[in-house]
PDB file of C-alpha atoms in Angstrom:
ATOM      1  CA  GLY B   1      28.287 -38.078 -30.288  1.00  0.00           C
ATOM      2  CA  GLN B   2      25.568 -38.253 -32.845  1.00  0.00           C
ATOM      3  CA  GLN B   3      23.277 -35.204 -32.993  1.00  0.00           C
ATOM      4  CA  VAL B   4      19.782 -35.407 -34.378  1.00  0.00           C
ATOM      5  CA  MET B   5      17.878 -32.020 -34.724  1.00  0.00           C
ATOM      6  CA  GLN B   6      14.172 -31.673 -34.949  1.00  0.00           C
ATOM      7  CA  ILE B   7      12.193 -28.902 -36.520  1.00  0.00           C
ATOM      8  CA  PRO B   8       9.951 -27.241 -35.324  1.00  0.00           C
ATOM      9  CA  GLN B   9      10.759 -27.195 -31.663  1.00  0.00           C
ATOM     10  CA  TYR B  10       7.109 -26.157 -30.915  1.00  0.00           C
ATOM     11  CA  GLN B  11       3.819 -25.971 -33.080  1.00  0.00           C
ATOM     12  CA  HIS B  12       0.407 -24.988 -32.096  1.00  0.00           C
ATOM     13  CA  VAL B  13      -2.444 -26.016 -34.482  1.00  0.00           C
ATOM     14  CA  GLN B  14      -6.163 -25.975 -34.522  1.00  0.00           C
ATOM     15  CA  GLU B  15      -7.996 -29.235 -34.497  1.00  0.00           C
ATOM     16  CA  GLY B  16      -8.366 -30.602 -37.967  1.00  0.00           C
ATOM     17  CA  GLU B  17      -5.176 -28.930 -39.318  1.00  0.00           C
ATOM     18  CA  ASP B  18      -2.247 -31.031 -40.437  1.00  0.00           C
ATOM     19  CA  PHE B  19       1.117 -31.082 -38.710  1.00  0.00           C
ATOM     20  CA  THR B  20       4.562 -32.236 -39.746  1.00  0.00           C
ATOM     21  CA  THR B  21       7.626 -32.687 -37.648  1.00  0.00           C
ATOM     22  CA  TYR B  22      11.170 -33.160 -39.405  1.00  0.00           C
ATOM     23  CA  CYS B  23      14.163 -35.051 -38.009  1.00  0.00           C
ATOM     24  CA  ASN B  24      17.642 -34.177 -39.511  1.00  0.00           C
ATOM     25  CA  SER B  25      21.037 -35.785 -38.949  1.00  0.00           C
ATOM     26  CA  SER B  26      24.537 -34.918 -40.293  1.00  0.00           C
ATOM     27  CA  THR B  27      25.353 -38.620 -40.631  1.00  0.00           C
ATOM     28  CA  THR B  28      23.716 -41.475 -42.421  1.00  0.00           C
ATOM     29  CA  LEU B  29      21.359 -43.418 -40.093  1.00  0.00           C
ATOM     30  CA  SER B  30      20.952 -47.276 -39.917  1.00  0.00           C
ATOM     31  CA  ASN B  31      17.473 -46.913 -38.966  1.00  0.00           C
ATOM     32  CA  ILE B  32      15.070 -44.383 -37.058  1.00  0.00           C
ATOM     33  CA  GLN B  33      12.427 -44.749 -34.572  1.00  0.00           C
ATOM     34  CA  TRP B  34       9.636 -42.318 -33.410  1.00  0.00           C
ATOM     35  CA  TYR B  35       8.187 -42.037 -29.884  1.00  0.00           C
ATOM     36  CA  LYS B  36       5.423 -39.917 -28.529  1.00  0.00           C
ATOM     37  CA  GLN B  37       5.387 -38.518 -25.002  1.00  0.00           C
ATOM     38  CA  ARG B  38       2.081 -37.158 -23.622  1.00  0.00           C
ATOM     39  CA  PRO B  39       2.445 -34.320 -21.033  1.00  0.00           C
ATOM     40  CA  GLY B  40       3.549 -35.789 -17.705  1.00  0.00           C
ATOM     41  CA  GLY B  41       3.971 -39.179 -19.362  1.00  0.00           C
ATOM     42  CA  HIS B  42       6.709 -41.282 -20.673  1.00  0.00           C
ATOM     43  CA  PRO B  43       7.767 -41.907 -24.304  1.00  0.00           C
ATOM     44  CA  VAL B  44       5.928 -44.565 -26.067  1.00  0.00           C
ATOM     45  CA  PHE B  45       7.199 -46.440 -29.130  1.00  0.00           C
ATOM     46  CA  LEU B  46       5.301 -45.464 -32.331  1.00  0.00           C
ATOM     47  CA  ILE B  47       7.481 -47.018 -35.295  1.00  0.00           C
ATOM     48  CA  GLN B  48      10.720 -47.969 -36.727  1.00  0.00           C
ATOM     49  CA  LEU B  49      11.918 -47.295 -40.167  1.00  0.00           C
ATOM     50  CA  VAL B  50      14.749 -49.030 -41.583  1.00  0.00           C
ATOM     51  CA  LYS B  51      14.910 -48.813 -45.469  1.00  0.00           C
ATOM     52  CA  SER B  52      15.823 -45.755 -47.725  1.00  0.00           C
ATOM     53  CA  GLY B  53      12.652 -43.951 -48.752  1.00  0.00           C
ATOM     54  CA  GLU B  54      10.401 -46.114 -46.626  1.00  0.00           C
ATOM     55  CA  VAL B  55       6.921 -44.928 -45.934  1.00  0.00           C
ATOM     56  CA  LYS B  56       4.773 -46.311 -43.200  1.00  0.00           C
ATOM     57  CA  LYS B  57       1.260 -45.302 -42.143  1.00  0.00           C
ATOM     58  CA  GLN B  58      -0.753 -45.564 -38.951  1.00  0.00           C
ATOM     59  CA  LYS B  59      -4.198 -44.469 -39.292  1.00  0.00           C
ATOM     60  CA  ARG B  60      -3.658 -40.472 -39.444  1.00  0.00           C
ATOM     61  CA  LEU B  61       0.128 -40.586 -38.963  1.00  0.00           C
ATOM     62  CA  THR B  62       2.487 -41.079 -41.990  1.00  0.00           C
ATOM     63  CA  PHE B  63       6.359 -41.718 -41.383  1.00  0.00           C
ATOM     64  CA  GLN B  64       9.002 -41.429 -43.944  1.00  0.00           C
ATOM     65  CA  PHE B  65      12.776 -42.068 -44.005  1.00  0.00           C
ATOM     66  CA  GLY B  66      14.665 -40.036 -46.542  1.00  0.00           C
ATOM     67  CA  GLU B  67      16.369 -41.384 -49.595  1.00  0.00           C
ATOM     68  CA  ALA B  68      19.772 -40.651 -48.218  1.00  0.00           C
ATOM     69  CA  LYS B  69      18.812 -42.032 -44.725  1.00  0.00           C
ATOM     70  CA  LYS B  70      19.806 -38.749 -43.087  1.00  0.00           C
ATOM     71  CA  ASN B  71      16.280 -37.327 -42.404  1.00  0.00           C
ATOM     72  CA  SER B  72      12.911 -38.427 -41.495  1.00  0.00           C
ATOM     73  CA  SER B  73       9.384 -36.844 -41.168  1.00  0.00           C
ATOM     74  CA  LEU B  74       6.177 -37.573 -39.328  1.00  0.00           C
ATOM     75  CA  HIS B  75       2.989 -36.274 -40.656  1.00  0.00           C
ATOM     76  CA  ILE B  76      -0.341 -36.053 -38.873  1.00  0.00           C
ATOM     77  CA  THR B  77      -3.412 -35.605 -41.004  1.00  0.00           C
ATOM     78  CA  ALA B  78      -6.421 -33.739 -39.357  1.00  0.00           C
ATOM     79  CA  THR B  79      -5.006 -33.348 -35.861  1.00  0.00           C
ATOM     80  CA  GLN B  80      -7.052 -34.272 -32.838  1.00  0.00           C
ATOM     81  CA  THR B  81      -6.683 -33.122 -29.099  1.00  0.00           C
ATOM     82  CA  THR B  82      -5.463 -36.610 -28.357  1.00  0.00           C
ATOM     83  CA  ASP B  83      -2.483 -36.010 -30.600  1.00  0.00           C
ATOM     84  CA  VAL B  84      -1.122 -33.384 -28.127  1.00  0.00           C
ATOM     85  CA  GLY B  85       2.475 -34.242 -26.768  1.00  0.00           C
ATOM     86  CA  THR B  86       6.004 -34.205 -27.716  1.00  0.00           C
ATOM     87  CA  TYR B  87       7.224 -36.389 -30.761  1.00  0.00           C
ATOM     88  CA  PHE B  88      10.930 -37.679 -30.773  1.00  0.00           C
ATOM     89  CA  CYS B  89      12.775 -39.255 -33.249  1.00  0.00           C
ATOM     90  CA  VAL B  90      15.389 -41.582 -32.055  1.00  0.00           C
ATOM     91  CA  THR B  91      18.404 -43.160 -33.539  1.00  0.00           C
ATOM     92  CA  GLY B  92      21.795 -44.681 -32.801  1.00  0.00           C
ATOM     93  CA  THR B  93      23.424 -47.914 -32.245  1.00  0.00           C
ATOM     94  CA  ALA B  94      21.931 -50.933 -30.256  1.00  0.00           C
ATOM     95  CA  SER B  95      23.598 -49.776 -27.155  1.00  0.00           C
ATOM     96  CA  LYS B  96      22.973 -46.049 -27.287  1.00  0.00           C
ATOM     97  CA  LEU B  97      19.938 -44.765 -28.656  1.00  0.00           C
ATOM     98  CA  THR B  98      19.993 -40.977 -29.101  1.00  0.00           C
ATOM     99  CA  PHE B  99      16.917 -38.940 -28.748  1.00  0.00           C
ATOM    100  CA  GLY B 100      16.182 -35.892 -30.971  1.00  0.00           C
ATOM    101  CA  THR B 101      15.360 -32.552 -29.571  1.00  0.00           C
ATOM    102  CA  GLY B 102      11.673 -33.209 -29.930  1.00  0.00           C
ATOM    103  CA  THR B 103       8.732 -31.294 -31.277  1.00  0.00           C
ATOM    104  CA  ARG B 104       5.958 -30.286 -28.901  1.00  0.00           C
ATOM    105  CA  LEU B 105       2.551 -30.302 -30.501  1.00  0.00           C
ATOM    106  CA  GLN B 106      -0.264 -28.343 -29.030  1.00  0.00           C
ATOM    107  CA  VAL B 107      -3.857 -28.837 -30.359  1.00  0.00           C
ATOM    108  CA  THR B 108      -6.724 -26.515 -29.611  1.00  0.00           C
ATOM    109  CA  LEU B 109     -10.424 -26.767 -30.606  1.00  0.00           C
TER     110      LEU B 109
ATOM    111  CA  GLU Q   1       1.724 -53.102 -22.914  1.00  0.00           C
ATOM    112  CA  ALA Q   2       5.013 -52.874 -20.939  1.00  0.00           C
ATOM    113  CA  ASP Q   3       5.804 -54.218 -17.510  1.00  0.00           C
ATOM    114  CA  ILE Q   4       8.252 -51.806 -16.198  1.00  0.00           C
ATOM    115  CA  TYR Q   5       7.814 -50.166 -12.904  1.00  0.00           C
ATOM    116  CA  GLN Q   6       9.515 -47.286 -11.085  1.00  0.00           C
ATOM    117  CA  THR Q   7       9.196 -46.102  -7.638  1.00  0.00           C
ATOM    118  CA  PRO Q   8       8.742 -43.449  -6.223  1.00  0.00           C
ATOM    119  CA  ARG Q   9       6.784 -41.678  -8.663  1.00  0.00           C
ATOM    120  CA  TYR Q  10       7.558 -38.288  -6.962  1.00  0.00           C
ATOM    121  CA  LEU Q  11      10.368 -37.581  -4.469  1.00  0.00           C
ATOM    122  CA  VAL Q  12      11.401 -34.372  -2.566  1.00  0.00           C
ATOM    123  CA  ILE Q  13      14.375 -34.537  -0.408  1.00  0.00           C
ATOM    124  CA  GLY Q  14      16.826 -32.298   1.201  1.00  0.00           C
ATOM    125  CA  THR Q  15      20.408 -31.605   0.032  1.00  0.00           C
ATOM    126  CA  GLY Q  16      22.935 -34.241   1.136  1.00  0.00           C
ATOM    127  CA  LYS Q  17      20.668 -37.114   1.377  1.00  0.00           C
ATOM    128  CA  LYS Q  18      21.299 -40.455  -0.257  1.00  0.00           C
ATOM    129  CA  ILE Q  19      18.549 -41.776  -2.452  1.00  0.00           C
ATOM    130  CA  THR Q  20      17.860 -44.920  -4.604  1.00  0.00           C
ATOM    131  CA  LEU Q  21      15.326 -44.837  -7.396  1.00  0.00           C
ATOM    132  CA  GLU Q  22      13.901 -48.191  -8.077  1.00  0.00           C
ATOM    133  CA  CYS Q  23      13.260 -49.809 -11.501  1.00  0.00           C
ATOM    134  CA  SER Q  24      11.976 -53.346 -12.304  1.00  0.00           C
ATOM    135  CA  GLN Q  25      10.835 -55.128 -15.250  1.00  0.00           C
ATOM    136  CA  THR Q  26       9.111 -58.323 -15.565  1.00  0.00           C
ATOM    137  CA  MET Q  27       9.490 -58.906 -19.345  1.00  0.00           C
ATOM    138  CA  GLY Q  28      12.973 -60.621 -19.029  1.00  0.00           C
ATOM    139  CA  HIS Q  29      14.771 -57.991 -21.104  1.00  0.00           C
ATOM    140  CA  ASP Q  30      18.471 -58.157 -20.886  1.00  0.00           C
ATOM    141  CA  LYS Q  31      19.095 -54.436 -21.664  1.00  0.00           C
ATOM    142  CA  MET Q  32      18.078 -51.583 -19.342  1.00  0.00           C
ATOM    143  CA  TYR Q  33      18.740 -47.922 -19.337  1.00  0.00           C
ATOM    144  CA  TRP Q  34      18.326 -44.754 -17.365  1.00  0.00           C
ATOM    145  CA  TYR Q  35      17.585 -41.418 -18.959  1.00  0.00           C
ATOM    146  CA  GLN Q  36      17.384 -38.049 -17.515  1.00  0.00           C
ATOM    147  CA  GLN Q  37      14.892 -35.601 -18.796  1.00  0.00           C
ATOM    148  CA  ASP Q  38      14.364 -31.883 -17.765  1.00  0.00           C
ATOM    149  CA  PRO Q  39      10.952 -30.374 -18.681  1.00  0.00           C
ATOM    150  CA  GLY Q  40      10.350 -29.713 -22.287  1.00  0.00           C
ATOM    151  CA  MET Q  41      13.811 -31.132 -23.168  1.00  0.00           C
ATOM    152  CA  GLU Q  42      15.207 -34.331 -24.881  1.00  0.00           C
ATOM    153  CA  LEU Q  43      16.203 -37.384 -22.942  1.00  0.00           C
ATOM    154  CA  HIS Q  44      19.776 -37.986 -22.079  1.00  0.00           C
ATOM    155  CA  LEU Q  45      21.135 -41.514 -21.438  1.00  0.00           C
ATOM    156  CA  ILE Q  46      23.056 -41.589 -18.163  1.00  0.00           C
ATOM    157  CA  HIS Q  47      23.581 -45.291 -17.585  1.00  0.00           C
ATOM    158  CA  TYR Q  48      22.757 -48.631 -19.364  1.00  0.00           C
ATOM    159  CA  SER Q  49      23.293 -52.427 -18.911  1.00  0.00           C
ATOM    160  CA  TYR Q  50      23.518 -55.224 -21.301  1.00  0.00           C
ATOM    161  CA  GLY Q  51      22.756 -57.746 -18.582  1.00  0.00           C
ATOM    162  CA  VAL Q  52      23.594 -59.022 -14.900  1.00  0.00           C
ATOM    163  CA  ASN Q  53      26.815 -57.487 -13.719  1.00  0.00           C
ATOM    164  CA  SER Q  54      27.154 -55.282 -16.786  1.00  0.00           C
ATOM    165  CA  THR Q  55      26.787 -51.486 -16.437  1.00  0.00           C
ATOM    166  CA  GLU Q  56      28.133 -48.652 -18.495  1.00  0.00           C
ATOM    167  CA  LYS Q  57      27.892 -44.835 -18.487  1.00  0.00           C
ATOM    168  CA  GLY Q  58      25.877 -42.986 -20.939  1.00  0.00           C
ATOM    169  CA  ASP Q  59      26.579 -39.841 -23.118  1.00  0.00           C
ATOM    170  CA  LEU Q  60      25.585 -37.337 -20.161  1.00  0.00           C
ATOM    171  CA  SER Q  61      27.893 -37.295 -17.237  1.00  0.00           C
ATOM    172  CA  SER Q  62      26.115 -38.060 -13.960  1.00  0.00           C
ATOM    173  CA  GLU Q  63      27.091 -38.384 -10.286  1.00  0.00           C
ATOM    174  CA  SER Q  64      24.631 -41.270 -10.040  1.00  0.00           C
ATOM    175  CA  THR Q  65      25.628 -45.072  -9.853  1.00  0.00           C
ATOM    176  CA  VAL Q  66      23.769 -48.060 -10.839  1.00  0.00           C
ATOM    177  CA  SER Q  67      23.901 -51.849 -10.170  1.00  0.00           C
ATOM    178  CA  ARG Q  68      22.516 -54.945 -12.042  1.00  0.00           C
ATOM    179  CA  ILE Q  69      22.597 -57.985  -9.768  1.00  0.00           C
ATOM    180  CA  ARG Q  70      19.333 -59.302 -11.084  1.00  0.00           C
ATOM    181  CA  THR Q  71      17.953 -59.254 -14.560  1.00  0.00           C
ATOM    182  CA  GLU Q  72      14.705 -57.740 -13.549  1.00  0.00           C
ATOM    183  CA  HIS Q  73      16.118 -54.963 -11.411  1.00  0.00           C
ATOM    184  CA  PHE Q  74      18.183 -51.770 -12.107  1.00  0.00           C
ATOM    185  CA  PRO Q  75      18.233 -49.418  -9.358  1.00  0.00           C
ATOM    186  CA  LEU Q  76      19.990 -45.927  -9.497  1.00  0.00           C
ATOM    187  CA  THR Q  77      21.503 -44.189  -6.524  1.00  0.00           C
ATOM    188  CA  LEU Q  78      22.715 -40.912  -5.763  1.00  0.00           C
ATOM    189  CA  GLU Q  79      25.081 -40.845  -2.717  1.00  0.00           C
ATOM    190  CA  SER Q  80      24.629 -37.160  -1.872  1.00  0.00           C
ATOM    191  CA  ALA Q  81      21.765 -35.365  -3.657  1.00  0.00           C
ATOM    192  CA  ARG Q  82      22.079 -31.788  -4.763  1.00  0.00           C
ATOM    193  CA  PRO Q  83      19.611 -29.225  -6.282  1.00  0.00           C
ATOM    194  CA  SER Q  84      21.350 -29.615  -9.574  1.00  0.00           C
ATOM    195  CA  HIS Q  85      20.068 -33.228  -9.635  1.00  0.00           C
ATOM    196  CA  THR Q  86      16.515 -32.072  -9.775  1.00  0.00           C
ATOM    197  CA  SER Q  87      15.048 -33.637 -12.836  1.00  0.00           C
ATOM    198  CA  GLN Q  88      12.752 -36.490 -14.218  1.00  0.00           C
ATOM    199  CA  TYR Q  89      14.458 -39.870 -14.268  1.00  0.00           C
ATOM    200  CA  LEU Q  90      13.073 -42.438 -16.737  1.00  0.00           C
ATOM    201  CA  CYS Q  91      14.016 -46.095 -16.619  1.00  0.00           C
ATOM    202  CA  ALA Q  92      13.669 -48.191 -19.780  1.00  0.00           C
ATOM    203  CA  SER Q  93      14.153 -51.906 -20.974  1.00  0.00           C
ATOM    204  CA  SER Q  94      14.551 -52.821 -24.614  1.00  0.00           C
ATOM    205  CA  LEU Q  95      13.459 -55.670 -26.911  1.00  0.00           C
ATOM    206  CA  ARG Q  96      15.457 -56.048 -30.090  1.00  0.00           C
ATOM    207  CA  LEU Q  97      13.364 -55.054 -33.079  1.00  0.00           C
ATOM    208  CA  GLY Q  98      14.934 -55.542 -36.509  1.00  0.00           C
ATOM    209  CA  GLY Q  99      18.385 -53.801 -36.435  1.00  0.00           C
ATOM    210  CA  ASP Q 100      17.782 -51.820 -33.149  1.00  0.00           C
ATOM    211  CA  GLU Q 101      16.159 -51.901 -29.784  1.00  0.00           C
ATOM    212  CA  LYS Q 102      12.662 -50.893 -29.001  1.00  0.00           C
ATOM    213  CA  LEU Q 103      12.330 -49.006 -25.653  1.00  0.00           C
ATOM    214  CA  PHE Q 104       9.757 -49.590 -23.039  1.00  0.00           C
ATOM    215  CA  PHE Q 105       9.736 -46.898 -20.398  1.00  0.00           C
ATOM    216  CA  GLY Q 106       8.464 -46.717 -16.853  1.00  0.00           C
ATOM    217  CA  SER Q 107       6.372 -43.878 -15.558  1.00  0.00           C
ATOM    218  CA  GLY Q 108       9.419 -42.084 -14.225  1.00  0.00           C
ATOM    219  CA  THR Q 109      10.486 -40.607 -10.967  1.00  0.00           C
ATOM    220  CA  GLN Q 110      10.143 -36.746 -10.539  1.00  0.00           C
ATOM    221  CA  LEU Q 111      12.947 -35.853  -8.249  1.00  0.00           C
ATOM    222  CA  SER Q 112      13.290 -32.518  -6.354  1.00  0.00           C
ATOM    223  CA  VAL Q 113      16.240 -31.669  -4.274  1.00  0.00           C
ATOM    224  CA  LEU Q 114      15.757 -28.722  -1.979  1.00  0.00           C
TER     225      LEU Q 114
END
């Protein structure tokens, strides 16, 4: 099946620092979604990217889809403690959405 | 935002017991899913359904079974639980968004088999 790798696996930042997670696929993706899972919680949909080179912003979060549609990134500017959680990229067909390996973000004061 | 419910939230049982994890959604979504997630790990699809009387196995082999007799209800059953089944089980339904499906998750069932 399709494999989607995320890096880094874990990152610990101080509040106010920036954070970026990368999602890489060996095959071309039709689109990509991002989800956030708080500790002890369930994944929550953040955004979907469809077009090559697409960039979308949600307040301090910036999402980008690579030109070749094989990678994506999520960048958080000036992290806050509320950003703590695991961020997953998700891709696949309508019937089988595949989750990436996830990046766990820890933010301390 | 989403109206999808899972019960129980936590379950501790002994080996060999039969269990059913409940999942219900009130959004009228046709597609529903069961994912399994170990602590700190990614989610693995174990079952999905396109609608009533439609069920398929996912990528991760599972000894569980599912049924879809009503649109809103998608229970998962383990006939004989084992310690290797200890995990978190997440139910989801989906809404078509552009070219793909947007997933709405329940709060999950944390299963511990002793």
